[in-house]
XYZ file of N, CA and C in Angstrom:
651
model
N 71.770 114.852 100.366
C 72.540 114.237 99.284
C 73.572 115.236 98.775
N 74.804 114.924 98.610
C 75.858 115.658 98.375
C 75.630 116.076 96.535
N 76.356 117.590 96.457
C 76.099 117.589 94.963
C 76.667 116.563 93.864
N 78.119 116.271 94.240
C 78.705 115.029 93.560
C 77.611 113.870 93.174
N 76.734 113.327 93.793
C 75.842 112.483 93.881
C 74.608 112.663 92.752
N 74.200 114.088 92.858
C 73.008 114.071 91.991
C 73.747 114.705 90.125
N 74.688 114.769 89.984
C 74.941 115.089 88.383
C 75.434 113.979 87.964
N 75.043 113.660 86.843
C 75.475 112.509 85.687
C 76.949 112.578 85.233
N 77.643 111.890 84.761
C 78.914 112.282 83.815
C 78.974 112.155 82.745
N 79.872 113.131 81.854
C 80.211 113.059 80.929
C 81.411 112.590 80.781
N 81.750 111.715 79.612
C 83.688 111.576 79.959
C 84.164 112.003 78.793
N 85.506 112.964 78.671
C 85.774 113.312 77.736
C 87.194 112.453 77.736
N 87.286 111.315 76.360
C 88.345 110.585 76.395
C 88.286 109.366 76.237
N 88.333 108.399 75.811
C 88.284 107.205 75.268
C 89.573 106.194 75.860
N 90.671 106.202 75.641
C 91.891 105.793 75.916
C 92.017 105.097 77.529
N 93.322 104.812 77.937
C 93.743 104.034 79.070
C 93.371 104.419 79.879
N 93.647 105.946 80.374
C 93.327 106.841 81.217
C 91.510 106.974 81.689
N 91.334 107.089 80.358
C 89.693 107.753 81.027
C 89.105 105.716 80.821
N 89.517 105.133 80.955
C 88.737 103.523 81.303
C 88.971 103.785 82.651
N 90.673 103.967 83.211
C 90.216 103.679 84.528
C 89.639 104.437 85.211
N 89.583 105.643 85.248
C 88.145 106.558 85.648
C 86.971 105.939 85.556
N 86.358 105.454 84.163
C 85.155 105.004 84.158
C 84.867 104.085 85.117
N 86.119 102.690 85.518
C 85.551 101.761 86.326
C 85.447 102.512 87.697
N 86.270 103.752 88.137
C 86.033 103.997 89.396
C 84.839 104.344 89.273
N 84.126 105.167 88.512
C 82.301 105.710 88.666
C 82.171 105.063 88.614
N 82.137 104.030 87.956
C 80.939 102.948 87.823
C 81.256 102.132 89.073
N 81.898 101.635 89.153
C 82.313 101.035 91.116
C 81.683 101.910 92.429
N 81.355 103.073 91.675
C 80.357 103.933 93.017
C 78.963 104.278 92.822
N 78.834 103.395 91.315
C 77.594 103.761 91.076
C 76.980 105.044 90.732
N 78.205 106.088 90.027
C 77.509 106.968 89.072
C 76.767 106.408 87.877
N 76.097 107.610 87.120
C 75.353 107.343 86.244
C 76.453 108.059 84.820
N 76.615 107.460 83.806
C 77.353 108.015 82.599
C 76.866 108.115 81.713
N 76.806 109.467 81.340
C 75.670 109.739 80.219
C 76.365 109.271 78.683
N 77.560 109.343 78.732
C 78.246 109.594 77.195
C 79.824 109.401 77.511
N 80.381 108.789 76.224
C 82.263 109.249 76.574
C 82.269 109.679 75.096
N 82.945 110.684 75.101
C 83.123 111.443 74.118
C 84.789 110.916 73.446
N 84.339 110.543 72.272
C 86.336 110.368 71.991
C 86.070 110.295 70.555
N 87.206 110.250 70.020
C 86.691 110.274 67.997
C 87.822 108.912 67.775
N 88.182 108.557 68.999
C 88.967 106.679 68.835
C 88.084 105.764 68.761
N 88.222 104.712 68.353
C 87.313 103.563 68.866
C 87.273 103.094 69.766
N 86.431 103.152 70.629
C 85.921 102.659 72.264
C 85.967 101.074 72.360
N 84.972 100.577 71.513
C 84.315 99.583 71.340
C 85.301 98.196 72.164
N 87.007 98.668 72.051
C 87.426 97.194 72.206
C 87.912 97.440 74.026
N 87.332 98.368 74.558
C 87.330 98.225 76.004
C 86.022 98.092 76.587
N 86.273 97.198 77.205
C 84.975 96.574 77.853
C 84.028 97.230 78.671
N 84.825 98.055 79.733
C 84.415 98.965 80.710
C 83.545 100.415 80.404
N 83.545 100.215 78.764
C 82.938 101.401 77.937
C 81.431 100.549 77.379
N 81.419 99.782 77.861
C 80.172 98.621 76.831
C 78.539 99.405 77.281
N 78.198 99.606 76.557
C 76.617 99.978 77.079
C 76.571 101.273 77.160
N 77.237 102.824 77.193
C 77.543 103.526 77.342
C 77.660 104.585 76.036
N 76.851 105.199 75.839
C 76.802 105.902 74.332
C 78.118 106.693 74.250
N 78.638 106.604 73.228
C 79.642 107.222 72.272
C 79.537 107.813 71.110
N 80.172 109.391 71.739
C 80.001 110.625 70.887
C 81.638 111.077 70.095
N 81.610 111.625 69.260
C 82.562 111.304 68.556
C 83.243 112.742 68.620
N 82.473 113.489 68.933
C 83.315 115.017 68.861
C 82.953 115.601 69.543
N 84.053 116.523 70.393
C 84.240 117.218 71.510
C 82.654 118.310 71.462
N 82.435 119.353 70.364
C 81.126 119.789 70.451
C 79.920 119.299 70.712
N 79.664 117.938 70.830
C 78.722 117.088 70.870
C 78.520 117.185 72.602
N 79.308 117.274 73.443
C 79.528 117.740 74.811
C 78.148 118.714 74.622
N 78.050 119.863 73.896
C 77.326 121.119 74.271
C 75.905 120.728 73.941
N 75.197 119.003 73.583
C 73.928 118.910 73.956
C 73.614 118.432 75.295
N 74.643 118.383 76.026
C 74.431 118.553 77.482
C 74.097 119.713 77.886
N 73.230 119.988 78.367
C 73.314 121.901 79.577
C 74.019 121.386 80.579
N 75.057 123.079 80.414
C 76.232 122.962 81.733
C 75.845 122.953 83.228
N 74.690 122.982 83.353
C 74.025 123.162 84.965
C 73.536 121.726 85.398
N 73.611 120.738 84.142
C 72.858 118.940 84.533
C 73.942 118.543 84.431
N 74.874 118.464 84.004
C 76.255 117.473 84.135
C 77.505 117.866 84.293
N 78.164 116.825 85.093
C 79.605 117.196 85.303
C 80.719 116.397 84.274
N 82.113 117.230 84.058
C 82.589 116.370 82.851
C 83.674 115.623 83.443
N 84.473 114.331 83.098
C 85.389 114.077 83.818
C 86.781 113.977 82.701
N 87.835 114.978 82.480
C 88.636 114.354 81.516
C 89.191 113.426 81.884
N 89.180 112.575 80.633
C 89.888 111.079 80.143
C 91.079 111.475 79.902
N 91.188 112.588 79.366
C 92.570 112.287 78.753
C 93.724 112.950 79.656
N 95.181 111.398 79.466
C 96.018 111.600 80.528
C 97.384 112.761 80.404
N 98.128 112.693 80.895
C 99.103 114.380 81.033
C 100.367 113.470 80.594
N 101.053 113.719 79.651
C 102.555 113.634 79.252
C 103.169 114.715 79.708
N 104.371 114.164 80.442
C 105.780 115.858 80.163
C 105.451 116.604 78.954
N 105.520 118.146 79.215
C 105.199 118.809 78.146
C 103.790 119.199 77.381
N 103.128 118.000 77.886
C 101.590 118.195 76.509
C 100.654 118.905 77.372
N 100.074 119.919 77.053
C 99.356 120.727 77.518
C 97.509 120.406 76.969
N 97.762 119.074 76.100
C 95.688 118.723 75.800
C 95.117 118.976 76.884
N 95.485 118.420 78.554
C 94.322 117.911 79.032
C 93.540 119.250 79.472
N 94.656 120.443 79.973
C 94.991 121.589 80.347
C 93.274 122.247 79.229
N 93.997 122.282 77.798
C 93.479 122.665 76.915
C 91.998 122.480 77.118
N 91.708 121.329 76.786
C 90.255 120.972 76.946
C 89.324 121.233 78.099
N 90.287 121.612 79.231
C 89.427 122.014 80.323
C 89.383 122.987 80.584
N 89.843 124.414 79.872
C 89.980 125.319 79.662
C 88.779 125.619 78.770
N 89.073 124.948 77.961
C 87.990 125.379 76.619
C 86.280 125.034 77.615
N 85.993 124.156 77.957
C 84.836 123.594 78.611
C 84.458 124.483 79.960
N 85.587 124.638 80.830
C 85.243 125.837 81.469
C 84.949 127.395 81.132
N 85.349 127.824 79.972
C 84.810 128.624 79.044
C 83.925 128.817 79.003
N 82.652 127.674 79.204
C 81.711 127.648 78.328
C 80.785 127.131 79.392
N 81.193 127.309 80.735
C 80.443 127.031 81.790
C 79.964 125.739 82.682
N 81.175 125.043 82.108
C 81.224 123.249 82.487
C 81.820 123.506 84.198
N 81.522 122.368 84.626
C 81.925 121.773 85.568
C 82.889 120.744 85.693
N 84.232 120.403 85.933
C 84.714 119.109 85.995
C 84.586 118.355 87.477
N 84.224 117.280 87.465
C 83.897 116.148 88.628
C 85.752 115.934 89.482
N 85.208 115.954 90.532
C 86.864 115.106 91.167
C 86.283 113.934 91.735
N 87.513 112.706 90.941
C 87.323 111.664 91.281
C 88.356 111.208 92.144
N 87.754 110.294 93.139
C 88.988 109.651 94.004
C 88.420 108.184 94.327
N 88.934 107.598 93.833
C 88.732 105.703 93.723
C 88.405 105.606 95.118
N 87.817 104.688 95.356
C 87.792 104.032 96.668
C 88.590 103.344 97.528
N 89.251 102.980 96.572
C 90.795 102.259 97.096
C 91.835 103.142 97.291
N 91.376 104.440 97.255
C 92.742 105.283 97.810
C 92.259 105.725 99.308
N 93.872 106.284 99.703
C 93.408 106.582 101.098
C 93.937 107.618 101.318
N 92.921 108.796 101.804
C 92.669 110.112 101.469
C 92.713 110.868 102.522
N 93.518 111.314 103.306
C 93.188 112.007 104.689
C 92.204 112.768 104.972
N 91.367 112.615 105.725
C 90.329 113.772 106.113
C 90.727 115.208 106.486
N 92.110 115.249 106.608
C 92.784 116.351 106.754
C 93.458 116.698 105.835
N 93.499 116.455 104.847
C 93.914 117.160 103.216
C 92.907 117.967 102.413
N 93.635 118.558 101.793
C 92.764 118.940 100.593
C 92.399 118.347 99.200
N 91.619 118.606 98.536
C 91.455 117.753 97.406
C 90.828 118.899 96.627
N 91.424 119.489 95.331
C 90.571 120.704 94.998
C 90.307 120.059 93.538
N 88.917 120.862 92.902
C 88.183 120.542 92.267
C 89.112 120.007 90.683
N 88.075 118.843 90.714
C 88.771 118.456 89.163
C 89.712 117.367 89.400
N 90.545 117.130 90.113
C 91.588 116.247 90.922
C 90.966 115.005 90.454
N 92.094 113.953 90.449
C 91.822 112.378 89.997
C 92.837 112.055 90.772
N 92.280 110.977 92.072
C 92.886 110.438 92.721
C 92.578 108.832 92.397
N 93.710 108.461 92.265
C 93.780 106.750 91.123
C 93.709 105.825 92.303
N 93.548 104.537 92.361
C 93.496 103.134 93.024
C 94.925 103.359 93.786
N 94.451 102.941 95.273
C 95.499 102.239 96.353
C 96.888 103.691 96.184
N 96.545 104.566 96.150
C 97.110 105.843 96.235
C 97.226 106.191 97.334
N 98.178 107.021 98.221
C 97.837 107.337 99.235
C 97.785 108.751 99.306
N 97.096 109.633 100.184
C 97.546 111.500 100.393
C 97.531 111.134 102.013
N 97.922 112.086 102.467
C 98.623 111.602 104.007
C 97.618 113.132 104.581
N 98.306 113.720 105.600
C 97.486 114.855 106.669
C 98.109 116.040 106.173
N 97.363 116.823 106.087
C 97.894 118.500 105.532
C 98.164 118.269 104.305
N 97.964 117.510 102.952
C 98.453 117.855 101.555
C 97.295 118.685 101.209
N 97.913 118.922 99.943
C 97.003 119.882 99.487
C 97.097 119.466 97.407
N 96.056 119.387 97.279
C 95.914 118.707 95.951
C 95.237 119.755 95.121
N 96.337 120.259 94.255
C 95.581 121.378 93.712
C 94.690 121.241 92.049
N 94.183 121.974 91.780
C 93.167 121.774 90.895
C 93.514 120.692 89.400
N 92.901 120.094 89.402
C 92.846 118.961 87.637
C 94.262 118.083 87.700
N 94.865 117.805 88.812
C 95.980 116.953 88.989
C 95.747 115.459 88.777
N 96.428 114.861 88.184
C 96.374 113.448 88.786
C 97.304 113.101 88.942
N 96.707 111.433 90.453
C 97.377 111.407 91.835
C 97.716 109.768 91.366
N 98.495 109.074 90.289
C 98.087 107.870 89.729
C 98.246 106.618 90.593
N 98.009 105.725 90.541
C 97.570 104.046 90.741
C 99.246 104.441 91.596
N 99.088 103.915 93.081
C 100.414 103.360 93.893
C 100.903 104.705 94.649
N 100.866 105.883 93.991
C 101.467 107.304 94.286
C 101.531 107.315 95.816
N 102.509 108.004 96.273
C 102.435 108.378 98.221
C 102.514 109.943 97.969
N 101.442 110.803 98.854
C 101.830 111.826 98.619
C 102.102 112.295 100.699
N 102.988 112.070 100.797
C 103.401 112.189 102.300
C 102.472 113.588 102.812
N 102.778 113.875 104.077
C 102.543 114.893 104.880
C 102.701 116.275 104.507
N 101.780 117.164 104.671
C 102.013 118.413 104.049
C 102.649 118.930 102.905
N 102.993 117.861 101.750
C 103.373 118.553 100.527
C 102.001 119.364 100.096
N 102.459 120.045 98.800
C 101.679 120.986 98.154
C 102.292 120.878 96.717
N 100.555 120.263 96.082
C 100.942 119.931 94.832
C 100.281 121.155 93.823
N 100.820 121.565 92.722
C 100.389 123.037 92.306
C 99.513 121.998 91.208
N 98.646 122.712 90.274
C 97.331 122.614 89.660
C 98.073 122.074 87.922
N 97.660 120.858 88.078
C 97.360 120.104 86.610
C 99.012 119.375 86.665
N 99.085 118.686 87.606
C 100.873 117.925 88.157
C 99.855 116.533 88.209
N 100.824 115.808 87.302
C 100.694 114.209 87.052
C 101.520 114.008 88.160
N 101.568 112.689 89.136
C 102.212 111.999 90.051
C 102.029 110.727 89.236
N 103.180 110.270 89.015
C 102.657 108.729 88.042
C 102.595 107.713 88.860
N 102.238 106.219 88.835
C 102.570 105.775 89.248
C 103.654 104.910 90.178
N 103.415 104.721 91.339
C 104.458 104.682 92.342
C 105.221 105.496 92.926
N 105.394 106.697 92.431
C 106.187 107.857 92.684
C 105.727 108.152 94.053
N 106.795 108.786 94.700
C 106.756 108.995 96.197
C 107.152 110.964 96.382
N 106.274 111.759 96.787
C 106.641 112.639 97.456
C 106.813 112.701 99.076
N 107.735 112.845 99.573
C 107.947 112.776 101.349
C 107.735 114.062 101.636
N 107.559 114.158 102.970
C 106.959 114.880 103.445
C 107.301 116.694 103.023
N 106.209 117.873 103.052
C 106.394 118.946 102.877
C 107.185 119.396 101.505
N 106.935 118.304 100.412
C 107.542 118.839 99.094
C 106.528 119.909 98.031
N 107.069 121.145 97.526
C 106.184 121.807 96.746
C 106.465 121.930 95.440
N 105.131 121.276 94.482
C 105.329 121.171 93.495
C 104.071 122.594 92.649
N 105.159 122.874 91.530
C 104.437 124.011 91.112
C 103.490 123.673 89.491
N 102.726 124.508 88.856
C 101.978 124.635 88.078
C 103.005 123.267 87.133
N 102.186 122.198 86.130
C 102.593 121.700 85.255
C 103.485 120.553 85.800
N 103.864 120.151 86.877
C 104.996 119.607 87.251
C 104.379 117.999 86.513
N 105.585 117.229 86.583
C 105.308 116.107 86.581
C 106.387 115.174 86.972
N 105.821 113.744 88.209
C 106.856 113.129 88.469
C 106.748 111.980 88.544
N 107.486 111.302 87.661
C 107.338 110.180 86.453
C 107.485 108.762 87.583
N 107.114 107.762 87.002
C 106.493 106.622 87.853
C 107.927 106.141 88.436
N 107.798 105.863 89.555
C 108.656 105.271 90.514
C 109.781 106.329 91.126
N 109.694 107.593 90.833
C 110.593 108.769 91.654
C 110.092 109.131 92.522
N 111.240 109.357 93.696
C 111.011 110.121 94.653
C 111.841 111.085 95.092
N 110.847 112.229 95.528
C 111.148 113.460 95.894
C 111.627 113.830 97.488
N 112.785 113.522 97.736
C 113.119 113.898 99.074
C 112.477 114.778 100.092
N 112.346 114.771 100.914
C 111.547 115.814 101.800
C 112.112 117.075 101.886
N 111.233 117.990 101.689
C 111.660 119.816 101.616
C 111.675 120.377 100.473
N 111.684 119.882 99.603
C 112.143 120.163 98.001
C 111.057 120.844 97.342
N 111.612 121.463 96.690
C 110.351 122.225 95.710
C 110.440 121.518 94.005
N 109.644 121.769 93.068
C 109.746 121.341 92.190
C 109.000 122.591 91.151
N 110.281 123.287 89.992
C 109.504 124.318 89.755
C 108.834 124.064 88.588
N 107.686 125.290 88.452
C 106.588 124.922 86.968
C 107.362 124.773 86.155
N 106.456 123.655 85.618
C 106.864 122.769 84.334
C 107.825 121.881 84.020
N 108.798 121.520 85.326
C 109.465 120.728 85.743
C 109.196 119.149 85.312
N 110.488 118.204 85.096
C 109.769 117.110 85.021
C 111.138 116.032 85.754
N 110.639 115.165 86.811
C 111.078 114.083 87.578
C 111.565 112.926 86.685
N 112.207 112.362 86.218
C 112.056 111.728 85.102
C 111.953 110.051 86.221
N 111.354 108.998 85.411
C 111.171 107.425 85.749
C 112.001 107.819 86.705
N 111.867 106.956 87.781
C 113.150 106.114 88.501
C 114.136 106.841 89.256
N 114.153 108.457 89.456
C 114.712 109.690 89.732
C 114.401 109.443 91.341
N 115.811 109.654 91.934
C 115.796 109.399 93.365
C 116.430 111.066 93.781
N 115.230 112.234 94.035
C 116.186 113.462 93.350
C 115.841 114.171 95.384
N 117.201 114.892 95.280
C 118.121 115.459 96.347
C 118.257 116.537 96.450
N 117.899 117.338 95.241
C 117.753 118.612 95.504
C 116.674 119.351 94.721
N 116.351 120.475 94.866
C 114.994 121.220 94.277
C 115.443 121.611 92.665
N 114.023 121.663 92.073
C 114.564 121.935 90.687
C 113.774 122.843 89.979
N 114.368 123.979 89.687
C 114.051 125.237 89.145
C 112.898 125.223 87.933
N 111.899 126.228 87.346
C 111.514 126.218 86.619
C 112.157 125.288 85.333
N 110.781 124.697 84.524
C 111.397 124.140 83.391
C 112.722 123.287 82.841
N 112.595 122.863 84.242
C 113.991 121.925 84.697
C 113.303 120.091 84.547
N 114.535 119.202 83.579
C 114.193 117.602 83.785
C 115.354 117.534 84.501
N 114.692 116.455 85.629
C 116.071 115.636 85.818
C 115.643 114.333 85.401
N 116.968 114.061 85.220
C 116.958 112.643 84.493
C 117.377 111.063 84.944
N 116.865 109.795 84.772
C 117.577 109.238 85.701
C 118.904 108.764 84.986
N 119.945 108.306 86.200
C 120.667 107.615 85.838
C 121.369 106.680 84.469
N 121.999 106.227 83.612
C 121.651 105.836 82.573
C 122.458 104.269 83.345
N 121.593 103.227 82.686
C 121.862 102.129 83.060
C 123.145 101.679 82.295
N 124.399 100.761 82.743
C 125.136 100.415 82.177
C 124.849 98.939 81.686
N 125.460 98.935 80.659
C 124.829 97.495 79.617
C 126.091 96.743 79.822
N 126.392 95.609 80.442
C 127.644 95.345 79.420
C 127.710 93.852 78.966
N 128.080 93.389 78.380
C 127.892 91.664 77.703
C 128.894 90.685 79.020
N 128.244 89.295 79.217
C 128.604 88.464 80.037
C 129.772 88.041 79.483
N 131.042 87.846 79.855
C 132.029 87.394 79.373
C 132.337 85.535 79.104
């Protein structure tokens, strides 16, 4: 029995993000000990039956050697929570779980490194490399041999082609794609809809296009 198999979860996160996590465990038949959030749970369904703890310390009546944690909470351009909290928990001798839905399709020849959230009908192709606490969201293509650096949102639909490297923090916003060869530097951000052509330096947005409005005559 694989270790993934025998630890329980914890979920830290309440919100959009950590539901659809929950339905992927629960679609594989983990066991969930708790979701930790100080929001109200109650009006998502997929949380029903499932004890709710209200503050992040409440985590530490778990022992770090019986459970694994999964953060809920999702990555904005810029916001460094999710970063935070898994920092703080690894501190303190936690484990985070990597999840990858069943409905994604995952090369046996990739990597997938610990902590990683790979979302529904996603694809990773041969030679990627998925680096630590990333998420890979709902639709994402991550082509052939890119290299994604550690805690990089891929939003939905977004397309990396083949051999693109993305560094620490990146993020590339739902429906952009990253031409093949390109690098993308830390803390970078792809913005929506970004059809981008060339590589982009540390702490660099690109932005998309601005739509023109104009009234029907």
């Amino acid at each position: 029995m694989s270790d993934q198999s025998v630890h329980p979860i914890v979920m830290i996160g309440g919100g959009g993000h950590a539901s659809v996590l929950m339905e992927i465990l629960l679609q594989q038949g983990r066991e969930v000990l708790a979701v930790v959030s100080p929001e109200d749970i109650s009006q998502r369904a997929v949380f029903s039956g499932i004890t709710h703890l209200k503050d992040d310390d409440d985590v530490l009546s778990f022992p770090n050697d019986q459970v694994r944690l999964v953060n809920g909470v999702g990555m904005m351009p810029k916001s460094g929570l999710k970063r935070k909290i898994n920092e703080y928990f690894l501190s303190l001798g936690y484990q985070f779980e990597t999840v990858i839905s069943s409905s994604a399709l995952v090369s046996p020849y990739s990597k997938i490194e610990v902590g990683a959230q790979i979302l529904p009908m996603s694809i990773v192709q041969t030679g990627v490399k998925i680096g630590p606490y990333c998420i890979v969201n709902t639709g994402a293509l991550i082509e052939h041999d890119c290299n994604v650096g550690a805690y990089n949102h891929i939003a939905p639909r977004a397309t990396l082609c083949g051999e693109v490297v993305t560094e620490e923090n990146a993020y590339i916003g739902a429906g952009a794609t990253v031409i093949q060869g390109l690098s993308i530097g830390q803390g970078s951000v792809v913005g929506s809809g970004v059809n981008l052509s060339k590589s982009l330096a540390a702490n660099t947005t690109a932005y998309p296009a601005r739509a023109l409005i104009r009234k029907n005559l």
